[in-house]
Coordinates of C-alpha atoms in Angstrom, one line a residue:
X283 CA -36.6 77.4 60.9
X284 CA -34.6 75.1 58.3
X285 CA -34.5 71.4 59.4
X286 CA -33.3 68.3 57.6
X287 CA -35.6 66.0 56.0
X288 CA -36.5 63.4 57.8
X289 CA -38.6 61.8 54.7
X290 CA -42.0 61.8 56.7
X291 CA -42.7 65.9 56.5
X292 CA -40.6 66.6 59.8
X293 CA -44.1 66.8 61.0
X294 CA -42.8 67.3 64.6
X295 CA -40.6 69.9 63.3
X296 CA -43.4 71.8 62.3
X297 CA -45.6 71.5 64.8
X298 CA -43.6 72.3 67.5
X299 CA -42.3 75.5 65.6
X300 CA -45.6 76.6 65.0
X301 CA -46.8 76.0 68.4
X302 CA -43.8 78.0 69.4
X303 CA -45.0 80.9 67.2
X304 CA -41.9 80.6 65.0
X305 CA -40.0 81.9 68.0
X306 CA -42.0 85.1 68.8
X307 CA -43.3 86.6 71.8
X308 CA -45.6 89.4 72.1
X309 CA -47.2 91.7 75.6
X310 CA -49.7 93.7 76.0
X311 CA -50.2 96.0 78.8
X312 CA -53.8 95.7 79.5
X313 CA -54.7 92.0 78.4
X314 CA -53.2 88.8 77.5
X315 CA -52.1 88.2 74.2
X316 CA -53.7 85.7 71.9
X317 CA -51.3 83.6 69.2
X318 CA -52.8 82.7 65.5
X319 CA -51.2 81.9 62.5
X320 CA -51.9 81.4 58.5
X321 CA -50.4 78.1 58.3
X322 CA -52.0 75.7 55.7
X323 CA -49.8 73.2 54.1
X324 CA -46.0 73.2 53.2
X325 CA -45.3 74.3 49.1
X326 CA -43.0 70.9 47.8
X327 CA -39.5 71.4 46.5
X328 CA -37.9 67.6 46.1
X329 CA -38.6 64.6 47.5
X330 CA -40.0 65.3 50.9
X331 CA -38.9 68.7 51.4
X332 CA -41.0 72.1 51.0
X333 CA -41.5 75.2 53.0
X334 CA -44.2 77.5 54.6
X335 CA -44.0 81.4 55.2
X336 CA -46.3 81.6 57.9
X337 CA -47.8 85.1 59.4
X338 CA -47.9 84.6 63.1
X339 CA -50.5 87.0 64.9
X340 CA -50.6 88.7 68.4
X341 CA -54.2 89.6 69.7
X342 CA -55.3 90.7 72.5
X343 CA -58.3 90.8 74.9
X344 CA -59.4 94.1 73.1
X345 CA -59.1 92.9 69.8
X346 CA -55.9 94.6 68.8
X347 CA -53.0 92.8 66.7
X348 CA -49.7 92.5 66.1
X349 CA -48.0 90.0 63.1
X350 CA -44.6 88.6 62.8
X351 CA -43.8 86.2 59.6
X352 CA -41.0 83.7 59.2
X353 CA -40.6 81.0 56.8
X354 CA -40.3 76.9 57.9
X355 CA -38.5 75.1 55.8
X356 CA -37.4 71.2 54.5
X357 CA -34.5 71.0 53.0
X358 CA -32.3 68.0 52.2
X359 CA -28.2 68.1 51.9
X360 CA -28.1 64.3 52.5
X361 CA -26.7 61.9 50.2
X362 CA -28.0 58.8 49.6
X363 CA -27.2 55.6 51.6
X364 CA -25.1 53.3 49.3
X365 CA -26.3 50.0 50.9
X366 CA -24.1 47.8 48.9
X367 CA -21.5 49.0 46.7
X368 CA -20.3 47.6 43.3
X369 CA -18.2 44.6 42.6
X370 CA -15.6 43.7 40.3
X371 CA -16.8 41.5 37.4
X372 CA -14.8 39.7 34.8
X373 CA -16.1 37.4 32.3
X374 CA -15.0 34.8 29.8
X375 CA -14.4 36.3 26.4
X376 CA -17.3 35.4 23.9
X377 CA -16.0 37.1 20.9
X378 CA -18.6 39.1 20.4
X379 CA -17.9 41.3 23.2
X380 CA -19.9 40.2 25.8
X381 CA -22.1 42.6 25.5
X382 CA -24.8 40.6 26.9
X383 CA -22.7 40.2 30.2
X384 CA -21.8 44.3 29.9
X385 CA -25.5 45.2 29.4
X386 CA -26.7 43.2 32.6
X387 CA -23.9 44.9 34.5
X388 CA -24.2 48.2 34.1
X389 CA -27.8 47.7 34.4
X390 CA -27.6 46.3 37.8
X391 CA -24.8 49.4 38.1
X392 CA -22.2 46.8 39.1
X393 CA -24.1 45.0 41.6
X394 CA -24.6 48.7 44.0
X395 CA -27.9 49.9 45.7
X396 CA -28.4 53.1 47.3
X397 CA -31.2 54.5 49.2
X398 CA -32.7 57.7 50.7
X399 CA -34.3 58.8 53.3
X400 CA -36.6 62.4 51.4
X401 CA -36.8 61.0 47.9
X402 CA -36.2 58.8 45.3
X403 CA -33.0 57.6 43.8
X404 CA -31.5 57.5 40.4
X405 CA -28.7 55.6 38.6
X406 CA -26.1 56.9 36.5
X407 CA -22.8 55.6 35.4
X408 CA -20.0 56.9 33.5
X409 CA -18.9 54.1 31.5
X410 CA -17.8 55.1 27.4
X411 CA -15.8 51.9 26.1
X412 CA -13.4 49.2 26.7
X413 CA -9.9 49.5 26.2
X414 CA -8.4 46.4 24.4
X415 CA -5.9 44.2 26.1
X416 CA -5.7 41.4 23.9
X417 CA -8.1 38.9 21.2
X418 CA -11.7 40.7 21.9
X419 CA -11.0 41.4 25.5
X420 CA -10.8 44.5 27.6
X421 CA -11.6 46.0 30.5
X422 CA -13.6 49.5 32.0
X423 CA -13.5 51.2 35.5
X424 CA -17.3 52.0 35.5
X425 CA -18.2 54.9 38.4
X426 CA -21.9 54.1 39.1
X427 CA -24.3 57.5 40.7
X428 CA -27.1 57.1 43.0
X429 CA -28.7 60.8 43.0
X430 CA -31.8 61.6 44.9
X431 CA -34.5 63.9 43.9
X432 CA -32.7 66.8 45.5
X433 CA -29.5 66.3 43.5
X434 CA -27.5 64.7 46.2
X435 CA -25.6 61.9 45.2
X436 CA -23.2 59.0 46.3
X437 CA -20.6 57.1 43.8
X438 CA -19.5 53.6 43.5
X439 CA -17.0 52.4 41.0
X440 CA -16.1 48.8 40.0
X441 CA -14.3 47.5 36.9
X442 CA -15.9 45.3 34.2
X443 CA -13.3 42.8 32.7
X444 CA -13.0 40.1 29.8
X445 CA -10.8 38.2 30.0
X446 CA -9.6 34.9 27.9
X447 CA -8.2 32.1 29.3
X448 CA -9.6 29.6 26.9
X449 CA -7.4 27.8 24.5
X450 CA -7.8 27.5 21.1
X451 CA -9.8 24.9 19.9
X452 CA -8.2 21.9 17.8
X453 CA -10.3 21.4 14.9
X454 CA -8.6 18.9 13.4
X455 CA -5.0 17.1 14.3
X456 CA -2.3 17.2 13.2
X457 CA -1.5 13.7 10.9
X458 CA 1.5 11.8 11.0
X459 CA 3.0 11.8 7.0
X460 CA 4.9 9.4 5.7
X461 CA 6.9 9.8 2.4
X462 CA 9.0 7.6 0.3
X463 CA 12.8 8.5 0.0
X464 CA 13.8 10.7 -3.0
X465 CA 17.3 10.9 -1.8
X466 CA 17.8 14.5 -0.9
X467 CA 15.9 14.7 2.8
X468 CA 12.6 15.3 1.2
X469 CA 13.0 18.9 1.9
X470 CA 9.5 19.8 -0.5
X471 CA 7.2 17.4 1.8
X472 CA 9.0 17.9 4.8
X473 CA 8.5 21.8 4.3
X474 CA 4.8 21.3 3.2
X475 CA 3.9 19.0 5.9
X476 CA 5.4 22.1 8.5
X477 CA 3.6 24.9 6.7
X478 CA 0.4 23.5 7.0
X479 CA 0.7 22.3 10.4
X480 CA 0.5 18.6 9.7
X481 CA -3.1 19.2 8.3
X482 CA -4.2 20.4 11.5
X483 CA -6.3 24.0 11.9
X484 CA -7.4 25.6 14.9
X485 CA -10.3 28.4 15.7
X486 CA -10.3 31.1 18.9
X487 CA -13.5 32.6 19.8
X488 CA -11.6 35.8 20.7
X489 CA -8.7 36.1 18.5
X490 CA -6.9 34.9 16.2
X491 CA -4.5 32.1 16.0
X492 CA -0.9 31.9 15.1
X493 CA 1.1 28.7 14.8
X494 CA 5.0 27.7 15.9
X495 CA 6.1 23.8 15.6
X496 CA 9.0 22.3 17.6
X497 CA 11.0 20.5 14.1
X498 CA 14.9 21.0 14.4
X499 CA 15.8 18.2 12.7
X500 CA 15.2 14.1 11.2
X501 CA 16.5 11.5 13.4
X502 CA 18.2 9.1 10.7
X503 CA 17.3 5.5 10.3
X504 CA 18.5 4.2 7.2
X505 CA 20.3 5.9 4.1
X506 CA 18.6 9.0 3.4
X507 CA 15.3 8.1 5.6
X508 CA 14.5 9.3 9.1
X509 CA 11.8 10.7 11.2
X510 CA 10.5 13.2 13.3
X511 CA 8.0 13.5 15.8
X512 CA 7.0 17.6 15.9
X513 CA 4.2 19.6 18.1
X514 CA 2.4 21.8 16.8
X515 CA 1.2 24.8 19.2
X516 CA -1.6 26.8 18.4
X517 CA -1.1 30.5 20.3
X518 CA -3.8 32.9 20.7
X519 CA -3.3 36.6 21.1
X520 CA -3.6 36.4 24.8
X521 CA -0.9 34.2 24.8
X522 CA -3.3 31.1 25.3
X523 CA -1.7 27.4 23.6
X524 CA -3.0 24.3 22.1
X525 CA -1.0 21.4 20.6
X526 CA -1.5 18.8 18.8
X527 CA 1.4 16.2 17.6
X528 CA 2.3 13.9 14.2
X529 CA 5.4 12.5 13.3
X530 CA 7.1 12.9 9.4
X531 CA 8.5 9.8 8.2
X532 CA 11.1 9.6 5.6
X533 CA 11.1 5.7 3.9
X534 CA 12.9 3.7 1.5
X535 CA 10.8 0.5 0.4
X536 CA 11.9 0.8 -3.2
X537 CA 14.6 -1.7 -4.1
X538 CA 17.7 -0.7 -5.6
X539 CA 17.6 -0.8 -9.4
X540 CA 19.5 -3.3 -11.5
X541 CA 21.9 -0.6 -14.1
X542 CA 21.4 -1.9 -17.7
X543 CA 19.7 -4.9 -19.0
X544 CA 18.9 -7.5 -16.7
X545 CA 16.5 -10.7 -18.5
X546 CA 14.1 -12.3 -15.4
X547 CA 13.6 -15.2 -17.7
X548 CA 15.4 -16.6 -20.0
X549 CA 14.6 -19.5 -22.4
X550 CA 17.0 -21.3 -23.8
X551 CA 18.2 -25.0 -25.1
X552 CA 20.7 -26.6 -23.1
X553 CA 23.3 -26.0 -25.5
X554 CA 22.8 -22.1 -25.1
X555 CA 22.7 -21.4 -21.1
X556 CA 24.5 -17.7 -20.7
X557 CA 26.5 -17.2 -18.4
X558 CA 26.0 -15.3 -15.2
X559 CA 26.0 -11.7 -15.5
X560 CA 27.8 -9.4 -13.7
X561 CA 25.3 -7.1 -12.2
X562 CA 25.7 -3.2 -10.8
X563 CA 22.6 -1.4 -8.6
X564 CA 22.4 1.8 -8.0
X565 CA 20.3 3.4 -5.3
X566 CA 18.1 7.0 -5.1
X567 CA 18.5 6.6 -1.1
X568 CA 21.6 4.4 -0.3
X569 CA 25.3 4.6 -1.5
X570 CA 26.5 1.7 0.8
X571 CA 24.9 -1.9 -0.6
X572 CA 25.5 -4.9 0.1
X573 CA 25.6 -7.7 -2.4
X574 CA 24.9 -11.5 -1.5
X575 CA 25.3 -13.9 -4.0
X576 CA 24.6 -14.4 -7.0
X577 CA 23.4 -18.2 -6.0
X578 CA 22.2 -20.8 -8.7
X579 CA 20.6 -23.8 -8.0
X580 CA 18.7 -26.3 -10.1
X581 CA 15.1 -27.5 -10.0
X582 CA 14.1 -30.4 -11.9
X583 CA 16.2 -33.4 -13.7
X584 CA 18.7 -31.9 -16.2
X585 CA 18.5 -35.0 -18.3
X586 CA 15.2 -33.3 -19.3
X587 CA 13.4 -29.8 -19.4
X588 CA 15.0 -28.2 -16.0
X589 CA 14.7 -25.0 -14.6
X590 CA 18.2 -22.5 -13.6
X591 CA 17.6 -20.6 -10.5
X592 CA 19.9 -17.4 -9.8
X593 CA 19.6 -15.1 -7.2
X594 CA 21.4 -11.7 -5.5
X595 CA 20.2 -10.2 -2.9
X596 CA 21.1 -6.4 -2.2
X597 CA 21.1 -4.9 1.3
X598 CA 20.0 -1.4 1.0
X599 CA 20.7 -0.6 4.7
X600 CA 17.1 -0.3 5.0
X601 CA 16.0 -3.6 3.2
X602 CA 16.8 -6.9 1.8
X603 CA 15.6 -7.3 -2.1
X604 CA 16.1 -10.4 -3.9
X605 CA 16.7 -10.4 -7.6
X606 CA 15.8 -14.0 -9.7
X607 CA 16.4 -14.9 -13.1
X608 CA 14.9 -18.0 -14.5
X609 CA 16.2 -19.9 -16.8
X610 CA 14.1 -22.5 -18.7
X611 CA 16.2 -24.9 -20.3
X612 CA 14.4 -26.8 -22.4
X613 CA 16.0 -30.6 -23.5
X614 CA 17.7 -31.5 -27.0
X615 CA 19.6 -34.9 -25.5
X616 CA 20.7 -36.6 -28.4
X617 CA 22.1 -40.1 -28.8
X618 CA 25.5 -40.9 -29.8
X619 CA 26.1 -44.3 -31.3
X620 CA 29.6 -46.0 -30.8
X621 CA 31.0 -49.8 -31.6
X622 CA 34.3 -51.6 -31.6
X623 CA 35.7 -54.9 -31.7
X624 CA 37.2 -56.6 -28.7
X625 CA 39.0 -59.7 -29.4
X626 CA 38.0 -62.1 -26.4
X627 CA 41.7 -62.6 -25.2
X628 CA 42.6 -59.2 -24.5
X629 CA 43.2 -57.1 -21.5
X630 CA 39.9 -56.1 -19.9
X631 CA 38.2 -52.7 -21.5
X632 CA 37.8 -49.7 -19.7
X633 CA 34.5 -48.4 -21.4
X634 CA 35.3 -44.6 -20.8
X635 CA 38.2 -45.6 -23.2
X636 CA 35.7 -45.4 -26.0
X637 CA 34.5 -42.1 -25.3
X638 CA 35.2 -38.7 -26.9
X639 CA 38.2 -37.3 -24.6
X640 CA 36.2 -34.7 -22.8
X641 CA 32.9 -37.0 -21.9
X642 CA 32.5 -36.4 -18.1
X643 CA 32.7 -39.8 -16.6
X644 CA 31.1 -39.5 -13.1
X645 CA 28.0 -41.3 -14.3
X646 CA 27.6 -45.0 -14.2
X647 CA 27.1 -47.4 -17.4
X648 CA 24.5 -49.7 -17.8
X649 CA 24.2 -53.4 -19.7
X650 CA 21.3 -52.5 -22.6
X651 CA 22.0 -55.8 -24.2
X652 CA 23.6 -59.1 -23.5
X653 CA 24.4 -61.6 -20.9
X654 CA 27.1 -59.7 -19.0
X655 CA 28.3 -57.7 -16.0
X656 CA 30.1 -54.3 -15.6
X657 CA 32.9 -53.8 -12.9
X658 CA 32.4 -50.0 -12.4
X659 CA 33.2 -49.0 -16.3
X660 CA 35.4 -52.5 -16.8
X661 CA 33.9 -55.3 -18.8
X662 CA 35.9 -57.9 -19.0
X663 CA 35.2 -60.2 -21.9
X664 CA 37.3 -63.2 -21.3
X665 CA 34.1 -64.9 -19.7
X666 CA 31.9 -63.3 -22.6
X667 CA 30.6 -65.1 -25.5
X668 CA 31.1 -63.9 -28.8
X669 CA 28.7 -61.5 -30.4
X670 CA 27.5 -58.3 -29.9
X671 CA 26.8 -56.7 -26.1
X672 CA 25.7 -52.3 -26.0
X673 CA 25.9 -50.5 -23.3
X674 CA 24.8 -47.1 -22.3
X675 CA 25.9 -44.0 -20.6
X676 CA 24.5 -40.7 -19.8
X677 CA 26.6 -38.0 -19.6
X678 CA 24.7 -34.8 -17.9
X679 CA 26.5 -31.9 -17.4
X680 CA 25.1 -28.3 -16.4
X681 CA 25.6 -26.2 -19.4
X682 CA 25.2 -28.9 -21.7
X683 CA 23.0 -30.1 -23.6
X684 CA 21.9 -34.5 -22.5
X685 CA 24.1 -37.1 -24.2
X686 CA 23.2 -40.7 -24.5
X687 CA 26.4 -42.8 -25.1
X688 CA 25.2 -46.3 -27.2
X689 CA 28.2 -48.6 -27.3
X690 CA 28.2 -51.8 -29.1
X691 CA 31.1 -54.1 -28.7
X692 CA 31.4 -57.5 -30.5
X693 CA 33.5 -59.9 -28.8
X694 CA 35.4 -61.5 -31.3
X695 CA 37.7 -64.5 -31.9
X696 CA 40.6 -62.2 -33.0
X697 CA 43.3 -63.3 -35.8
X698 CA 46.9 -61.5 -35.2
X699 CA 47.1 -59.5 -38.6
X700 CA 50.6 -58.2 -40.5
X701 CA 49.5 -54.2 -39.3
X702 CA 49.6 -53.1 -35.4
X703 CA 48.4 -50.2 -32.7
X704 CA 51.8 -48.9 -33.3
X705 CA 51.8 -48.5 -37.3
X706 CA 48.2 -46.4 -37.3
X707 CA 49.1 -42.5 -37.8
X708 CA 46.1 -40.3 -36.9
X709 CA 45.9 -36.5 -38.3
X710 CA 45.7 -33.8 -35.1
X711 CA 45.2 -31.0 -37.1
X712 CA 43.4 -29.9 -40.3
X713 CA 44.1 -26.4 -41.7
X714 CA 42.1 -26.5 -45.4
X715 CA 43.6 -23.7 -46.7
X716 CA 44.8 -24.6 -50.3
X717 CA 48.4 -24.8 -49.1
X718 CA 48.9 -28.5 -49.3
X719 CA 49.4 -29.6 -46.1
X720 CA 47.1 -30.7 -43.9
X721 CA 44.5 -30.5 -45.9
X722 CA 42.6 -32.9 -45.4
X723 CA 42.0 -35.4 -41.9
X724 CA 44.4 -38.7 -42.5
X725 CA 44.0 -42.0 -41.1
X726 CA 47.4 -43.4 -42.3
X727 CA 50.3 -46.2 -42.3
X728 CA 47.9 -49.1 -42.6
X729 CA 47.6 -49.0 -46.4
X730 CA 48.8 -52.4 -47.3
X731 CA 46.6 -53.5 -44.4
X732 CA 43.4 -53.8 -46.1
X733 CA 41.4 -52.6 -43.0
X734 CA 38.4 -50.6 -44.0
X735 CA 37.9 -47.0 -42.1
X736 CA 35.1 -46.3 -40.3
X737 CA 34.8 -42.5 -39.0
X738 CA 32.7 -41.0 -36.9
X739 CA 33.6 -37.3 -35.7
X740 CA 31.7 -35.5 -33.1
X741 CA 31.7 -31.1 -31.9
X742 CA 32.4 -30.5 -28.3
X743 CA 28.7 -30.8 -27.5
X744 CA 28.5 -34.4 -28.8
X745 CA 26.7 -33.8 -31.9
X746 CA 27.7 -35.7 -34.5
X747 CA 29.0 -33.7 -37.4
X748 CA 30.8 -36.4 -40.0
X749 CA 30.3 -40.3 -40.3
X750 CA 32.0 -42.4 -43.5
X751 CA 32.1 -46.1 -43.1
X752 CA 34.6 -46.3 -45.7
X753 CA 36.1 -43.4 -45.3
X754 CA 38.7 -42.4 -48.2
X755 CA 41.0 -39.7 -46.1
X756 CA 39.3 -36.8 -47.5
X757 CA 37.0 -34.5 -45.3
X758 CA 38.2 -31.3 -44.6
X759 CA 36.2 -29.7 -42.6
X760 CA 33.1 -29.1 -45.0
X761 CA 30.1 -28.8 -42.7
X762 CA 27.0 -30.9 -42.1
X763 CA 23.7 -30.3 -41.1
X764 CA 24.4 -31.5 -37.7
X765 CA 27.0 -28.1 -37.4
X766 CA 27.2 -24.5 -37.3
X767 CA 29.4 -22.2 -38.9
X768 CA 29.9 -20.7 -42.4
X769 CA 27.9 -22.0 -45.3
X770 CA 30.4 -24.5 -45.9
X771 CA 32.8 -25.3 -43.0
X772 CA 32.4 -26.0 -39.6
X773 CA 33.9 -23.4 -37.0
X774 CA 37.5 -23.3 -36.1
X775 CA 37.7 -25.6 -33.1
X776 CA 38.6 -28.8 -31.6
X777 CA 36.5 -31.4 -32.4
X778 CA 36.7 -35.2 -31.9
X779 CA 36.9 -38.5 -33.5
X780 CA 36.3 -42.4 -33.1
X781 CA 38.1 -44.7 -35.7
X782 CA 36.8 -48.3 -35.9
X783 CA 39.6 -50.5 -38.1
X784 CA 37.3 -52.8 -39.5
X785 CA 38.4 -56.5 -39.2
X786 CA 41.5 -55.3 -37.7
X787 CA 41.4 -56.6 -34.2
X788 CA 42.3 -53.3 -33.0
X789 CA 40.0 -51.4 -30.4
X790 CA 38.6 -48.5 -31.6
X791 CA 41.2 -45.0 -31.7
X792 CA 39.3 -42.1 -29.8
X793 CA 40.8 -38.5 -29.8
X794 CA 40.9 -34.5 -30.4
X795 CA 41.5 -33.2 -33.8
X796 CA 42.1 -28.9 -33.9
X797 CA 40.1 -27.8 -37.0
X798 CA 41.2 -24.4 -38.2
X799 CA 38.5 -23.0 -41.2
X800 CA 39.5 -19.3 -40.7

């Protein structure tokens, strides 16, 4: 008899087989028959299996025998139970493999539990590697065996997985840049600042990174500056993304360059204010400028030290500069002394009348001296007493150095002499050349007069350069201390002169005279 385990010795089995003798039957023709057997235990196999040959004897009343043998047997052709089966499981990628979250698995084969009913049970699995999908993950189909002790077995299979769907991480940002313009796009820094991501870096536990950025082009602001705000993305192998953003920024806050000299501050005398230069700028980021100005104004009172502001002001497109040059003018006024004599019953005198011819006359004269009144410029000396009266005028004039104007006129009590206004011949020209004429400067036509000549001749600044008060007709030019030009002659110019005839009862002659030394 062969029966399948029932894990507790199939002890019913057996004892009803061998209290049916294994099946046999035996007679005897002159008693009953008697059943024995040899039965002691069952020999093992596996588990709770085993078998028994047992001798079954016939005796009867007389003491005879007969035997018959057969064999009981356990056997067990049962797989085990699989109670639960195992599960899918699929990690997060460590980087390292996960082996730790493998290990557990396959040690718990996959989450499956089997069981028997004869014998023990024993776990096996197939499992070899993982094949790579992407970064450090992978995946296995793992086919887990439950065998018992009797080598029947049940499978369950389940696939371990790792899988990343982590980002990479963003060390460190991307930073905005911001450059100054060098005119050509800034194609150097713009491609540094895009290689290296901005200055950002990134790190994947599972793989390895690779970067892309979004640039196309600089949106332009001014001239040759713009800007551009660009992401940077981060890809891992699995096709995982992180970004991080910065804008490059292309500037101009240099100022366009003056081209050639250009003096900030200047000091000068007031006789020696230069003029105002024509300035070019040029530009590393800009063709297109715009020019304001230049503008000049004065600070301080020019009839002393004073101060000559100019200023332009480019326009970049991007920015408004303003250029100054200073000029200190420092003060060298000088005083010019002038008299005359003005017969009491003439026509009122107009004092600008005594003035070199190019004396700007939008000041106002003053009473230094003497018991008078002015009318504007008029003094009218028909209510004067005799004697002497000075008055004084400042003439200030940008460029130009201060003059003082000191004009003394003596009211007089005037005889009517033999010589006139009329008969008085003044030179206009003096060309001392050694060619005889015009030689020398000529007050003439009044020689039988006996009037005594009084000169006084003055530059176009109003420096006094030549003063005789008896003069004889004979300066030609020959410089003083109070001109410049060669070491002996004044420069070729125009110059001017005042002529008091002394005790002549004429006002004084005021006028140009062209000098020509060259």
């Amino acid at each position: 008899l062969t029966v399948e385990c029932d894990g507790t010795g199939n002890m019913d089995d057996l004892n009803a087989w061998l209290a049916a003798n294994g099946g046999a039957s035996a007679s005897d023709a002159c008693s009953n028959v008697t059943w024995t057997n040899n039965y002691s235990t069952l020999s093992d196999e596996c588990g709770a299996t085993g078998s028994a040959t047992v001798t079954f004897t016939a005796t009867d009343d007389c003491g005879n025998t007969a035997t018959s043998s057969a064999t009981f047997t356990i056997e067990d052709t049962t797989s085990p139970v699989m109670d639960s089966i195992a599960t899918d499981l699929t990690v997060e990628c460590d980087g390292t493999g996960n082996m730790d979250d493998l290990n557990a698995w396959l040690a718990a084969n996959g989450g499956a539990s089997a069981s028997d009913a004869c014998s023990n049970v024993t776990w096996t699995n197939n499992f070899s590697a993982l094949s790579d999908e992407c970064g450090a993950t992978g995946s296995a189909t793992v086919t887990f065996t439950a065998t018992d002790e009797c080598g029947n077995s049940a499978t369950s299979s389940a696939t371990f997985t790792i899988e990343d769907n982590t980002p990479p991480v963003m060390d460190i940002d991307a930073a905005d840049l911001t450059v100054e313009c060098d005119g050509n796009g800034n194609l150097d820094q713009l491609n540094d600042w895009l290689t290296t991501q901005g200055g950002a870096s990134s790190s994947d536990a599972c793989s390895n990174v690779t970067w892309t950025n979004d640039f196309t082009s600089l949106t332009n602001l001014c001239g040759n500056t713009g800007t551009a705000t660009v992401t940077f993305t981060a890809t891992d192998e699995c096709g995982n993304v992180s970004s991080t953003i910065a804008m490059f920024t292309i500037e101009d806050t240099t100022a366009p360059v003056i081209v050639g000299d250009f003096e900030p501050v200047i000091d000068v005398n007031c006789g020696e204010i230069p003029e105002i230069p024509n300035l070019v700028f040029q530009d590393a980021c800009s063709s297109d400028m715009t020019v304001t100005g230049p503008s000049e104004t004065i600070e301080g009172n020019i009839n002393n030290d004073y101060q000559i502001i100019r200023e332009w002001t480019v326009d970049d497109g991007c920015n408004s500069y303003t250029y100054t040059q200073t000029i200190n003018v420092t003060d060298q006024s000088s005083t010019v002394q002038l008299s005359n004599d003005l017969c009491q019953d003439v026509a009122p005198l107009d004092l600008f009348s005594e003035l070199p011819g190019d004396v700007d006359t939008t000041g106002t004269w003053i009473v230094t001296s003497g018991n008078t009144t002015l009318n504007g410029s008029i003094f009218d000396q028909s209510n004067a007493d005799f004697g002497d009266y000075i008055f004084t005028y400042n003439e200030s004039v940008i460029g130009q150095c201060p003059t003082e104007y000191q004009l003394t006129i003596t009211v007089i009590d005037c005889v009517v002499l033999p010589c006139g206004e009329e008969d008085v011949v003044i030179s206009t020209t003096v060309t001392p050349n050694g060619d005889t004429y015009n030689e020398f400067f000529t007050v003439s036509g009044i020689e039988e007069c006996g009037f005594t000549i009084e000169l006084q001749i003055f530059n176009r600044w109003g420096a006094k350069i030549y003063e005789n008060f008896n003069y004889q007709n004979d300066w030609n030019g020959f410089a003083s201390k109070a001109s410049i030009g060669n070491s002996d002659k004044v420069p070729t110019g125009t110059y001017y002169y005042i002529i008091n005839l002394k005790d002549s009862g004429l006002k004084p002659f005021a006028g140009p005279i062209y000098v020509a030394t060259k």
